[in-house]
mmCIF file of N, CA and C in Angstrom:
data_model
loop_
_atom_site.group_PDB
_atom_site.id
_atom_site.type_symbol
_atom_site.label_atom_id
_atom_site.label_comp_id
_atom_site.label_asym_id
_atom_site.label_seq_id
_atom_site.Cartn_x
_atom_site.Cartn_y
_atom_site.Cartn_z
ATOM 1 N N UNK A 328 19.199 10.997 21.831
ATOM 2 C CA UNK A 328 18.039 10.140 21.624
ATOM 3 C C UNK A 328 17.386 10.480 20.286
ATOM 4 N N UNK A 329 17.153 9.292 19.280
ATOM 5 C CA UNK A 329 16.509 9.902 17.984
ATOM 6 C C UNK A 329 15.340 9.751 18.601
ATOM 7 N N UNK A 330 14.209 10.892 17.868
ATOM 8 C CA UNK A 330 12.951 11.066 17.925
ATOM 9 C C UNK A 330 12.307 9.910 16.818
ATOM 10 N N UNK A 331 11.568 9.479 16.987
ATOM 11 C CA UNK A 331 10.162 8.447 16.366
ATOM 12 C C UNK A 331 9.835 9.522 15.109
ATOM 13 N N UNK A 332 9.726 8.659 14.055
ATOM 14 C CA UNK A 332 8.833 10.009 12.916
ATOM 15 C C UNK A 332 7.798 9.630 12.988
ATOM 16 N N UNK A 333 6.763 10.247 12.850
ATOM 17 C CA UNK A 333 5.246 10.225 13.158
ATOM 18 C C UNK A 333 4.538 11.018 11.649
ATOM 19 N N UNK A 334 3.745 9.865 10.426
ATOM 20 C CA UNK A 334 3.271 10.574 9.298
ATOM 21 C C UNK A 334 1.855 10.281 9.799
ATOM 22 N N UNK A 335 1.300 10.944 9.084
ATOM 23 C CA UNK A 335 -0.477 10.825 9.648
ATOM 24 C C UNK A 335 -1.143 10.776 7.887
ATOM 25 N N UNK A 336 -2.631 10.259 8.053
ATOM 26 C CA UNK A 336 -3.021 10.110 6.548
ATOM 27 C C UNK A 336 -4.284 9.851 6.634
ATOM 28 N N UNK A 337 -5.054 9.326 5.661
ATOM 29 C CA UNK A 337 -6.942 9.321 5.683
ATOM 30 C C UNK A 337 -7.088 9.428 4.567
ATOM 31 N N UNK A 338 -8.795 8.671 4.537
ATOM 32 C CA UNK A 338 -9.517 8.818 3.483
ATOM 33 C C UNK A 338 -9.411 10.507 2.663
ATOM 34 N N UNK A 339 -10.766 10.562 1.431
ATOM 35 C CA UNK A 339 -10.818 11.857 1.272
ATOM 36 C C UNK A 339 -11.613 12.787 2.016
ATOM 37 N N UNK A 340 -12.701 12.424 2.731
ATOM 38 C CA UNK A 340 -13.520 12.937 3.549
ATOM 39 C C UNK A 340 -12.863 13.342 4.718
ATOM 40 N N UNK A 341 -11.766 12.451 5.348
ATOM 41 C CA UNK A 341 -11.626 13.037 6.877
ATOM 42 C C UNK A 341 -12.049 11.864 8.060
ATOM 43 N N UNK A 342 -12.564 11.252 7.266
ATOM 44 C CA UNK A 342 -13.538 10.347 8.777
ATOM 45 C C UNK A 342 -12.712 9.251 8.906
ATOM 46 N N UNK A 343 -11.745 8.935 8.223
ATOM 47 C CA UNK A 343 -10.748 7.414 8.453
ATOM 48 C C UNK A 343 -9.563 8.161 8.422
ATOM 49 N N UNK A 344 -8.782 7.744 9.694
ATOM 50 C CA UNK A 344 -7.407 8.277 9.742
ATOM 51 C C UNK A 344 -6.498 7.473 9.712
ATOM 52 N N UNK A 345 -5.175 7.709 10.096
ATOM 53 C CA UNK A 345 -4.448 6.935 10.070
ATOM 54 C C UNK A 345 -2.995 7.755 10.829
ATOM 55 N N UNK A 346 -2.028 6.749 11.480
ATOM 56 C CA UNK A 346 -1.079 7.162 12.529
ATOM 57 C C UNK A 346 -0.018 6.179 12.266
ATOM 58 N N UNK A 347 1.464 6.683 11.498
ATOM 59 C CA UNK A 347 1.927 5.360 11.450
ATOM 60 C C UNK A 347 3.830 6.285 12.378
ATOM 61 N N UNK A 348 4.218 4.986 12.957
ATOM 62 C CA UNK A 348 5.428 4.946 13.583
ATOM 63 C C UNK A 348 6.562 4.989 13.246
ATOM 64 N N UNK A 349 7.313 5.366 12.979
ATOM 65 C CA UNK A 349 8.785 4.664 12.610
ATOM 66 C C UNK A 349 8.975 4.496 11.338
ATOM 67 N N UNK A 350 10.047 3.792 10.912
ATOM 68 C CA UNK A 350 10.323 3.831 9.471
ATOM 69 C C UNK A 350 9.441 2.226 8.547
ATOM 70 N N UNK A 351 8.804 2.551 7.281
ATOM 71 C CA UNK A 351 8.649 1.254 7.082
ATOM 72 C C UNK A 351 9.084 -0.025 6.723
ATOM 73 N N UNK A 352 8.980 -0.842 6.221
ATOM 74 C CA UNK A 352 9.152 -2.507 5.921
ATOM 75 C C UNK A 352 9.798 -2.414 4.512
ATOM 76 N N UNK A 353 8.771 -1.547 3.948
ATOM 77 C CA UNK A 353 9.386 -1.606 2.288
ATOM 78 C C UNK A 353 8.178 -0.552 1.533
ATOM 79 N N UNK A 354 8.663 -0.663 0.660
ATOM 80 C CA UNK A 354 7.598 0.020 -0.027
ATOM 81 C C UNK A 354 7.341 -0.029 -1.853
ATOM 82 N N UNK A 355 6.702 -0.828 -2.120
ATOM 83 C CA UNK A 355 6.484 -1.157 -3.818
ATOM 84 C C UNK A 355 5.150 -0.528 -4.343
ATOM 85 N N UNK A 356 5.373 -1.166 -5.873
ATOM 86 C CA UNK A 356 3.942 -0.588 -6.712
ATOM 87 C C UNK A 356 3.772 -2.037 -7.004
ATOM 88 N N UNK A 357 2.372 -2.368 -7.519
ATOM 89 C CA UNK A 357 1.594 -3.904 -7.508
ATOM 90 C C UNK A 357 1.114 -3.260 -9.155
ATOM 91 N N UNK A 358 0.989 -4.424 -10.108
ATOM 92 C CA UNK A 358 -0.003 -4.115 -11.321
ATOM 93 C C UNK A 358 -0.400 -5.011 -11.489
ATOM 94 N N UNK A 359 -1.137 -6.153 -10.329
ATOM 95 C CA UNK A 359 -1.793 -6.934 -10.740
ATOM 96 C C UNK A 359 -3.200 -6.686 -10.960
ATOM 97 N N UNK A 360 -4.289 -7.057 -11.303
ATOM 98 C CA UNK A 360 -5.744 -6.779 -11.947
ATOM 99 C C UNK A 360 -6.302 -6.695 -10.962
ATOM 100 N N UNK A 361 -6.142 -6.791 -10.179
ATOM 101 C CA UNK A 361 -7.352 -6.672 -8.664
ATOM 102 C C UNK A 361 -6.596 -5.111 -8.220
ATOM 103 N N UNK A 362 -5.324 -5.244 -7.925
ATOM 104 C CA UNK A 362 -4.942 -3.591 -8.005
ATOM 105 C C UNK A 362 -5.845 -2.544 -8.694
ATOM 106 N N UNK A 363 -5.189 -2.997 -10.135
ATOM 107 C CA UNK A 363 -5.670 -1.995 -11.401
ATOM 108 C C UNK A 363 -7.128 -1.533 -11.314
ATOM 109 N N UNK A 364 -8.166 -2.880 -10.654
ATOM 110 C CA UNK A 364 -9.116 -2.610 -11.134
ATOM 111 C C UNK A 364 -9.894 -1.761 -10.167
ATOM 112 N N UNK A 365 -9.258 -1.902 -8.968
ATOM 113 C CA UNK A 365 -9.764 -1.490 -7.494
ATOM 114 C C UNK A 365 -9.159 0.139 -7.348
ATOM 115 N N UNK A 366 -8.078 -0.098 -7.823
ATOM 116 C CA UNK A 366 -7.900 1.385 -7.820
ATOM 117 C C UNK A 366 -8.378 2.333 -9.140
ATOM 118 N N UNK A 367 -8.428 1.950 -10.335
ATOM 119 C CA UNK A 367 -8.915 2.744 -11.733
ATOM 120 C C UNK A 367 -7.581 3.235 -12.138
ATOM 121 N N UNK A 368 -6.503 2.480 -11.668
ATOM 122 C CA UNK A 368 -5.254 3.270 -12.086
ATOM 123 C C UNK A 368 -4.311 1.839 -12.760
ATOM 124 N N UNK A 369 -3.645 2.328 -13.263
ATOM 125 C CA UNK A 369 -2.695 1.373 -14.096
ATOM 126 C C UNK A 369 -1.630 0.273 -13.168
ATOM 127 N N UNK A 370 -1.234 1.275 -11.551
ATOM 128 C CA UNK A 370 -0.760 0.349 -10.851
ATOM 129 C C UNK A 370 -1.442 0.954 -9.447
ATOM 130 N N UNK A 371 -1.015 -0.002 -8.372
ATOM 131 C CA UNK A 371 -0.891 0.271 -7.124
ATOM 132 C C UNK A 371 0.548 0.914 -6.360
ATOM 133 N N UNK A 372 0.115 1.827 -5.764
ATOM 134 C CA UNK A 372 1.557 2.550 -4.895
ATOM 135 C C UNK A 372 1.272 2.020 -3.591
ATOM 136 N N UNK A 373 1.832 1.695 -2.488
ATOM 137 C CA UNK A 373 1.627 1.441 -1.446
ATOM 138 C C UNK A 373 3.130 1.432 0.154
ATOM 139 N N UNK A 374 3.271 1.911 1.255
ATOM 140 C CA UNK A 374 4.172 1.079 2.095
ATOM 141 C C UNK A 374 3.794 -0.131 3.064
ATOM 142 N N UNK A 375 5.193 -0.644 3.283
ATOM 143 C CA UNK A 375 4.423 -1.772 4.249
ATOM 144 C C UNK A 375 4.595 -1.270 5.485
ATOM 145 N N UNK A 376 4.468 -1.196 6.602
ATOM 146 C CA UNK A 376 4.443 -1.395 7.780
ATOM 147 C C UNK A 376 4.249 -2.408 8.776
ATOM 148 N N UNK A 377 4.887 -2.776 9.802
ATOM 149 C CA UNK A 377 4.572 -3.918 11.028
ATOM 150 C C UNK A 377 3.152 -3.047 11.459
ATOM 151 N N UNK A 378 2.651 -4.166 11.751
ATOM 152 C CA UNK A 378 1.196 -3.427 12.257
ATOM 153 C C UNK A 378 1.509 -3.131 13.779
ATOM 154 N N UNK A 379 1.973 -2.847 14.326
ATOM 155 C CA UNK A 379 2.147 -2.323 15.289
ATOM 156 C C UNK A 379 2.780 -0.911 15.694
ATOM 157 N N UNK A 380 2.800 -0.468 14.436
ATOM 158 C CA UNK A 380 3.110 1.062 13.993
ATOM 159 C C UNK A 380 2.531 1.829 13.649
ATOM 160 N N UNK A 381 1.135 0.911 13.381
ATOM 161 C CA UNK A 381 0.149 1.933 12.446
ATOM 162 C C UNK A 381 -0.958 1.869 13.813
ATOM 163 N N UNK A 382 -1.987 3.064 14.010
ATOM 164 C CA UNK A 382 -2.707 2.959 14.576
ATOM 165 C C UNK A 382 -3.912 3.885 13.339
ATOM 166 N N UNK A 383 -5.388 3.459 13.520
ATOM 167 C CA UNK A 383 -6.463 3.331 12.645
ATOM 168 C C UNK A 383 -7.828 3.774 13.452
ATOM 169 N N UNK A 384 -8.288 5.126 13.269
ATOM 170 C CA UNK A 384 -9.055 5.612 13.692
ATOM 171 C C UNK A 384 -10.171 6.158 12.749
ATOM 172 N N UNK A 385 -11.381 5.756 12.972
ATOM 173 C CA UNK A 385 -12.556 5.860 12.008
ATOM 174 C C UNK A 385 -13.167 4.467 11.547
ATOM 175 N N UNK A 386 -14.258 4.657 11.076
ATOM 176 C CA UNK A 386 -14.626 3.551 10.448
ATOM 177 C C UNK A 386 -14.748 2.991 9.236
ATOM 178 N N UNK A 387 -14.035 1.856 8.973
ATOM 179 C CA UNK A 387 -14.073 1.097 7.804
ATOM 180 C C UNK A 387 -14.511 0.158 7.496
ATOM 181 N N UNK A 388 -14.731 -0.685 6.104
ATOM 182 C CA UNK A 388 -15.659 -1.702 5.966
ATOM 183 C C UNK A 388 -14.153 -2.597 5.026
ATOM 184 N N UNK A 389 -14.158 -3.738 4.788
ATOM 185 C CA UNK A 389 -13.116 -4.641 3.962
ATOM 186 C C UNK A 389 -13.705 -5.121 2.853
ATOM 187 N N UNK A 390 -13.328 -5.482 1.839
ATOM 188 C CA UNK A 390 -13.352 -6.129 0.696
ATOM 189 C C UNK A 390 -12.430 -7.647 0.830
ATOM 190 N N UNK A 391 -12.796 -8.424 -0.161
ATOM 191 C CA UNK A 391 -11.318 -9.325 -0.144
ATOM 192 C C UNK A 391 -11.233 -9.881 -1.418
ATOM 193 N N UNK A 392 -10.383 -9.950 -2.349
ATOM 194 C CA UNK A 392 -10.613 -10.598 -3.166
ATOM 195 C C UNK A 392 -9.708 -12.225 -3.386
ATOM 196 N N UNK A 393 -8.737 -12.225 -2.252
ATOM 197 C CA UNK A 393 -8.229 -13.372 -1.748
ATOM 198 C C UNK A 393 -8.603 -14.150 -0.282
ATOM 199 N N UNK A 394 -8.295 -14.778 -0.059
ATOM 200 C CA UNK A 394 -8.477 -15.291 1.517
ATOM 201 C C UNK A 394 -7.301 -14.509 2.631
ATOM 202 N N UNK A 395 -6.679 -14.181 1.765
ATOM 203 C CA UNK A 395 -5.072 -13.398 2.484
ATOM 204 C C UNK A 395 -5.231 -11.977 2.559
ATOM 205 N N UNK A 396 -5.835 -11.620 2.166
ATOM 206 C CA UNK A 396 -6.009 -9.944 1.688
ATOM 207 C C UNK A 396 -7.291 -9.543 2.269
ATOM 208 N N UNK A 397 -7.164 -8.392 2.523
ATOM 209 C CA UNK A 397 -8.270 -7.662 3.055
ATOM 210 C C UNK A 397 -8.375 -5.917 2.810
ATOM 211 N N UNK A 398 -8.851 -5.526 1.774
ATOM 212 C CA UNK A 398 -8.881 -4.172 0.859
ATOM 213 C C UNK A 398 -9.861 -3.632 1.832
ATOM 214 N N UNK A 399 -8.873 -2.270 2.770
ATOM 215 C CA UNK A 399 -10.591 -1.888 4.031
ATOM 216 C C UNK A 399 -10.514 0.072 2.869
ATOM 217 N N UNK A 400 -11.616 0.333 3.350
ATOM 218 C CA UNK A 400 -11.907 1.602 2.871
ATOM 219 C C UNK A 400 -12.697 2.277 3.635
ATOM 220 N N UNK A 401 -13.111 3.352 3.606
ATOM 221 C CA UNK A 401 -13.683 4.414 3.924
ATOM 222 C C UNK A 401 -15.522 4.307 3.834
ATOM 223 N N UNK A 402 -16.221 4.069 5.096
ATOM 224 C CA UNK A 402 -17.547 3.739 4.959
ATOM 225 C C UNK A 402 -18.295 4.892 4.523
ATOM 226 N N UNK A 403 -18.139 6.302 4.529
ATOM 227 C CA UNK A 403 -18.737 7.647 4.054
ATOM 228 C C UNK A 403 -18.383 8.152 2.629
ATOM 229 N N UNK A 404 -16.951 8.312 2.177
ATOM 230 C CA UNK A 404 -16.827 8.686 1.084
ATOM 231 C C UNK A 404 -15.716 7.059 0.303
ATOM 232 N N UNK A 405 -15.895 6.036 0.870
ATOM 233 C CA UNK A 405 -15.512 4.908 -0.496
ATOM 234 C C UNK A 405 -14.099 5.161 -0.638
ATOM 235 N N UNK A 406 -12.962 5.980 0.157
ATOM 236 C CA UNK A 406 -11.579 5.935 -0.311
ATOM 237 C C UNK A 406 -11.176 4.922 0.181
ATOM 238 N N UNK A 407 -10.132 3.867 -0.953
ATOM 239 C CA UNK A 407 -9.115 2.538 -0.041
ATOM 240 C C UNK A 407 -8.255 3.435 0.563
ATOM 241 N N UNK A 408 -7.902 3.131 1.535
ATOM 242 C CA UNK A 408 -6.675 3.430 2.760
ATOM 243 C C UNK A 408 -5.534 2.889 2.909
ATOM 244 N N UNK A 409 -6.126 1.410 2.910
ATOM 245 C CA UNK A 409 -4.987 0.256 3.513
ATOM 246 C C UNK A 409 -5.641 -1.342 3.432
ATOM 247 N N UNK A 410 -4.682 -1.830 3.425
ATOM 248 C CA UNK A 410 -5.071 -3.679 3.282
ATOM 249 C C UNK A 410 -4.357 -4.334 4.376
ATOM 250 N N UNK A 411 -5.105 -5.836 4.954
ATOM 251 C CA UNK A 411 -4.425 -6.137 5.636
ATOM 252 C C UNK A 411 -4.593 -7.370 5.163
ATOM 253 N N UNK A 412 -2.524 -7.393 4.846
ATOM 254 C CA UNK A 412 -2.876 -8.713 4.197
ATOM 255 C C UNK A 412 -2.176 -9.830 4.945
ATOM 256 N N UNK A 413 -1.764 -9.336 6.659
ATOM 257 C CA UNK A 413 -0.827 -10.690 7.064
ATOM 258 C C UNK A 413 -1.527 -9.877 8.133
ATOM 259 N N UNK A 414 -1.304 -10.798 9.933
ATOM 260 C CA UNK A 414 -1.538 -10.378 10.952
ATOM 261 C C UNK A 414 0.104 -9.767 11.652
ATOM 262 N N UNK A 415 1.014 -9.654 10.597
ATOM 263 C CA UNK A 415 2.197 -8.902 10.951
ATOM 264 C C UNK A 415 2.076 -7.430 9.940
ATOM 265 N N UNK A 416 1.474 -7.399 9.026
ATOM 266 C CA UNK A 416 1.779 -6.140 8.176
ATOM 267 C C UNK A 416 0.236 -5.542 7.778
ATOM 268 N N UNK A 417 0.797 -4.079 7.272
ATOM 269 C CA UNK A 417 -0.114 -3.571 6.915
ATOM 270 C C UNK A 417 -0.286 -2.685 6.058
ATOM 271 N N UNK A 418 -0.377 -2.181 4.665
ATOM 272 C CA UNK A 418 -0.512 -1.768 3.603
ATOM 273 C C UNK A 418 -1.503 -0.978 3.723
ATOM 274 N N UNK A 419 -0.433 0.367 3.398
ATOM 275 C CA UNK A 419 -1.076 1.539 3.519
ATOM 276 C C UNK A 419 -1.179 2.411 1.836
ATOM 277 N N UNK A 420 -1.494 2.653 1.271
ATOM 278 C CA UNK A 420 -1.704 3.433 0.255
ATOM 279 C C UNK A 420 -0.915 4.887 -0.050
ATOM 280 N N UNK A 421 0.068 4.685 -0.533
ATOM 281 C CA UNK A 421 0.942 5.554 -0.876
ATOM 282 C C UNK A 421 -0.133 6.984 -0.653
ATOM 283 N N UNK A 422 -0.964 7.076 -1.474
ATOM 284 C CA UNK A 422 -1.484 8.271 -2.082
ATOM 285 C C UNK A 422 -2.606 8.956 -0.758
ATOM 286 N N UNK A 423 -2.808 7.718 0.532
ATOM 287 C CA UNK A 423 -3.606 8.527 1.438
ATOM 288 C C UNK A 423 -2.734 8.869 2.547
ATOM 289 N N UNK A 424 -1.638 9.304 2.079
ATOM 290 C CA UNK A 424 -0.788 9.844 3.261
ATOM 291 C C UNK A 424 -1.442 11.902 3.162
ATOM 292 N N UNK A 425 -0.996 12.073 4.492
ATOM 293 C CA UNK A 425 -1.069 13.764 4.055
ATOM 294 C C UNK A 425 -0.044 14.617 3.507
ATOM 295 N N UNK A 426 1.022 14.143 3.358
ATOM 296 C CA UNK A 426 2.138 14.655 2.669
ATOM 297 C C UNK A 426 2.939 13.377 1.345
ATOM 298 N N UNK A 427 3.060 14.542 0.223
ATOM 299 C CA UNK A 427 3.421 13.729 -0.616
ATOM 300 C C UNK A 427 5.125 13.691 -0.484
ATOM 301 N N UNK A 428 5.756 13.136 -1.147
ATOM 302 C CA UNK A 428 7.280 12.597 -1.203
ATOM 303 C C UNK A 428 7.660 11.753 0.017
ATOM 304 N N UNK A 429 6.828 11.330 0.738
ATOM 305 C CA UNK A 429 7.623 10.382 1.766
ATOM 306 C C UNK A 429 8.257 9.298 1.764
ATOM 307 N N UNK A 430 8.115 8.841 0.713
ATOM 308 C CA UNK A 430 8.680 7.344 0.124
ATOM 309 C C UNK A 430 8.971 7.035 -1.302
ATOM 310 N N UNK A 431 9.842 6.427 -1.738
ATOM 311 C CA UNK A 431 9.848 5.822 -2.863
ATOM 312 C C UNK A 431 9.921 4.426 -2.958
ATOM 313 N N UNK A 432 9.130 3.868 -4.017
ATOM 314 C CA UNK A 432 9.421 2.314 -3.914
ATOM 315 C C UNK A 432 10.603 1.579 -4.235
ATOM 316 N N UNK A 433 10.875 0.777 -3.915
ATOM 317 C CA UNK A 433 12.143 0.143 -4.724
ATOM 318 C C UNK A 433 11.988 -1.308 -5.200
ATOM 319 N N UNK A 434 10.266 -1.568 -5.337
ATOM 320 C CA UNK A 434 10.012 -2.937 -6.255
ATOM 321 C C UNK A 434 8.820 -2.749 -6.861
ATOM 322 N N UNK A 435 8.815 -3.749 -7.712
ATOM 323 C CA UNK A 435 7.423 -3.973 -8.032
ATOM 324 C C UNK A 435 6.784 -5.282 -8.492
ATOM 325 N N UNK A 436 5.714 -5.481 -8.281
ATOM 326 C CA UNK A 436 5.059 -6.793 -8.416
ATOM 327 C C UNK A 436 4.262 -7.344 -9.117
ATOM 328 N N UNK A 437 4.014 -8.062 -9.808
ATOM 329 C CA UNK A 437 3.447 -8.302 -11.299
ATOM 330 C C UNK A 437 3.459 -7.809 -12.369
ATOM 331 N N UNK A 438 4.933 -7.580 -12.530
ATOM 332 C CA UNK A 438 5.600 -6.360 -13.819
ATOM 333 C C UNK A 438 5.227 -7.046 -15.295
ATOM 334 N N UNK A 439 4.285 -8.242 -15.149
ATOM 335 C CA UNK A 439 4.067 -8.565 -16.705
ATOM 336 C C UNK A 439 2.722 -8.275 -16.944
ATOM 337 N N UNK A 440 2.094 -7.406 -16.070
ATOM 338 C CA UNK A 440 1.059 -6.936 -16.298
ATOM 339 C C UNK A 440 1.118 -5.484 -16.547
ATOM 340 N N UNK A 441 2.736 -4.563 -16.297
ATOM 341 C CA UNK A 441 2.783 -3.681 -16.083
ATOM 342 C C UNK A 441 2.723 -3.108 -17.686
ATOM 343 N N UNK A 442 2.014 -1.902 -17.801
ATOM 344 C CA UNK A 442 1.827 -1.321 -19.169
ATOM 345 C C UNK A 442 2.998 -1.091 -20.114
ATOM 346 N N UNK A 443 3.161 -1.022 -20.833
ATOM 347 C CA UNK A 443 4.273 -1.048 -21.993
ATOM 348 C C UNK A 443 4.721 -0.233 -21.579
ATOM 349 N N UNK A 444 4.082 1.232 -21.611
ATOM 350 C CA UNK A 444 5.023 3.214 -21.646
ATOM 351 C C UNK A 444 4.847 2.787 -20.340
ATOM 352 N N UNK A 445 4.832 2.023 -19.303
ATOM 353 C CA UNK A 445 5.695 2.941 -17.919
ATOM 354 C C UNK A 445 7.088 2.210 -17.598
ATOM 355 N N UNK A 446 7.838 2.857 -17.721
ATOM 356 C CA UNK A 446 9.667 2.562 -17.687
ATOM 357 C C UNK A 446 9.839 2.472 -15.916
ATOM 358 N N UNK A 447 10.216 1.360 -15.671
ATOM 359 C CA UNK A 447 10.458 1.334 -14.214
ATOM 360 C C UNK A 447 12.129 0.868 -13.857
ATOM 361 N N UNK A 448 12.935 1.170 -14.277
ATOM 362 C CA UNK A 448 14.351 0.563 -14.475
ATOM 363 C C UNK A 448 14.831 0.366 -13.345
ATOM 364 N N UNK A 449 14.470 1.626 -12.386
ATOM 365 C CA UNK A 449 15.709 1.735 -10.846
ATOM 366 C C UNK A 449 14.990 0.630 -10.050
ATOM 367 N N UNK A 450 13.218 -0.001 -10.344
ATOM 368 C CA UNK A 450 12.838 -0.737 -9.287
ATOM 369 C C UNK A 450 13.628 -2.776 -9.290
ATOM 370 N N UNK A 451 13.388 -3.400 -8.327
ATOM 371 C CA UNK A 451 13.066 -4.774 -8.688
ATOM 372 C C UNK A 451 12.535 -5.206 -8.978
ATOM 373 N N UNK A 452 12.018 -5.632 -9.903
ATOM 374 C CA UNK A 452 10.766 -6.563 -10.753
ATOM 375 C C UNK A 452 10.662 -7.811 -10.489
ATOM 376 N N UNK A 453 9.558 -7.911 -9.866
ATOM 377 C CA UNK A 453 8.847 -9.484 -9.907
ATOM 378 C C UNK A 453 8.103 -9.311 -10.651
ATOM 379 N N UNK A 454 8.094 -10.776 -11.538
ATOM 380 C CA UNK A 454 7.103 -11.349 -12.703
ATOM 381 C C UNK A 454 5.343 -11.050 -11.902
ATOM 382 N N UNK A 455 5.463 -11.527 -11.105
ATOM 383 C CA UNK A 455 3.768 -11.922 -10.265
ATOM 384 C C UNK A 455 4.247 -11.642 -8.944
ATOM 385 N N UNK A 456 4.162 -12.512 -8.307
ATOM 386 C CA UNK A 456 4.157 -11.890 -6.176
ATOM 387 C C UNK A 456 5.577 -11.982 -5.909
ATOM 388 N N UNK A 457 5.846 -10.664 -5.051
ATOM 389 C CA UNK A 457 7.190 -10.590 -4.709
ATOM 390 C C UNK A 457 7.541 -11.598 -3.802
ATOM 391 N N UNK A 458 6.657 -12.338 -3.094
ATOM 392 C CA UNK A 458 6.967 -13.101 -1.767
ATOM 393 C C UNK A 458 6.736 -12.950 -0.719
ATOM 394 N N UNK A 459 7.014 -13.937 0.423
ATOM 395 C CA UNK A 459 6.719 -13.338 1.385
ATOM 396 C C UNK A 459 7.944 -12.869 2.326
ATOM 397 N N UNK A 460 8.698 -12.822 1.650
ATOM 398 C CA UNK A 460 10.181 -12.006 2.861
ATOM 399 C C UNK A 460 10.031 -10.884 2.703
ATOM 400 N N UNK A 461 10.676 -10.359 4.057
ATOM 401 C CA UNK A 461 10.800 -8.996 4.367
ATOM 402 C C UNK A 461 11.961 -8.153 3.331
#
């Protein structure tokens, strides 16, 4: 019988957690301007998950800057966590996991926004939105 992998993750404070299941959906970096600007970083890292893998403990508040998207964060110390941007998936933030190396991406999405010096060769590049397939 294989065992379930079980990663766990959270804000920086502690008070928003996070519990995710199994293996994920995919996992890319985003450099579109609502990324860039929301995070203060040049791109977004993130995995996907079926939302039915992730379980979400603590309290959070959402942002949106689309009708599709929903940027939730951390109501005490302000860290993004995760987005929910379909009622099948759920976007978790590479960087609020508790262990680093768990994933690598293998796309990325709005690569004509992406900065000159960052060399991304091994990923897939989409111009703007990767789509909506799995």
């Amino acid at each position: 019988m294989t065992e379930t992998r079980i990663r766990t993750g959270g804000c920086a404070c502690g008070q928003l957690t996070f519990r995710t299941r199994g293996e994920p959906k995919r996992v890319g970096l985003c450099h579109c301007m609502t990324c860039r600007k929301i995070s203060g970083a040049p791109f977004n890292a993130y995995v996907i998950f079926a939302i039915d893998q992730v379980t979400i403990s603590g309290d959070f508040r959402g942002w949106s800057a689309t009708p599709e998207s929903e940027r939730c964060f951390c109501t005490s110390c302000g860290s993004q966590v995760f987005d929910r941007d379909s009622d099948t998936e759920i976007e978790i933030k590479l960087g609020a996991f508790d262990e680093p190396n768990l994933f690598t991406p293998t796309y990325e999405a709005w690569a004509k926004r992406r900065e000159h010096w960052l060399r991304t060769p091994d990923l897939e590049s989409f111009p703007e939105n990767r789509g909506k397939a799995s």
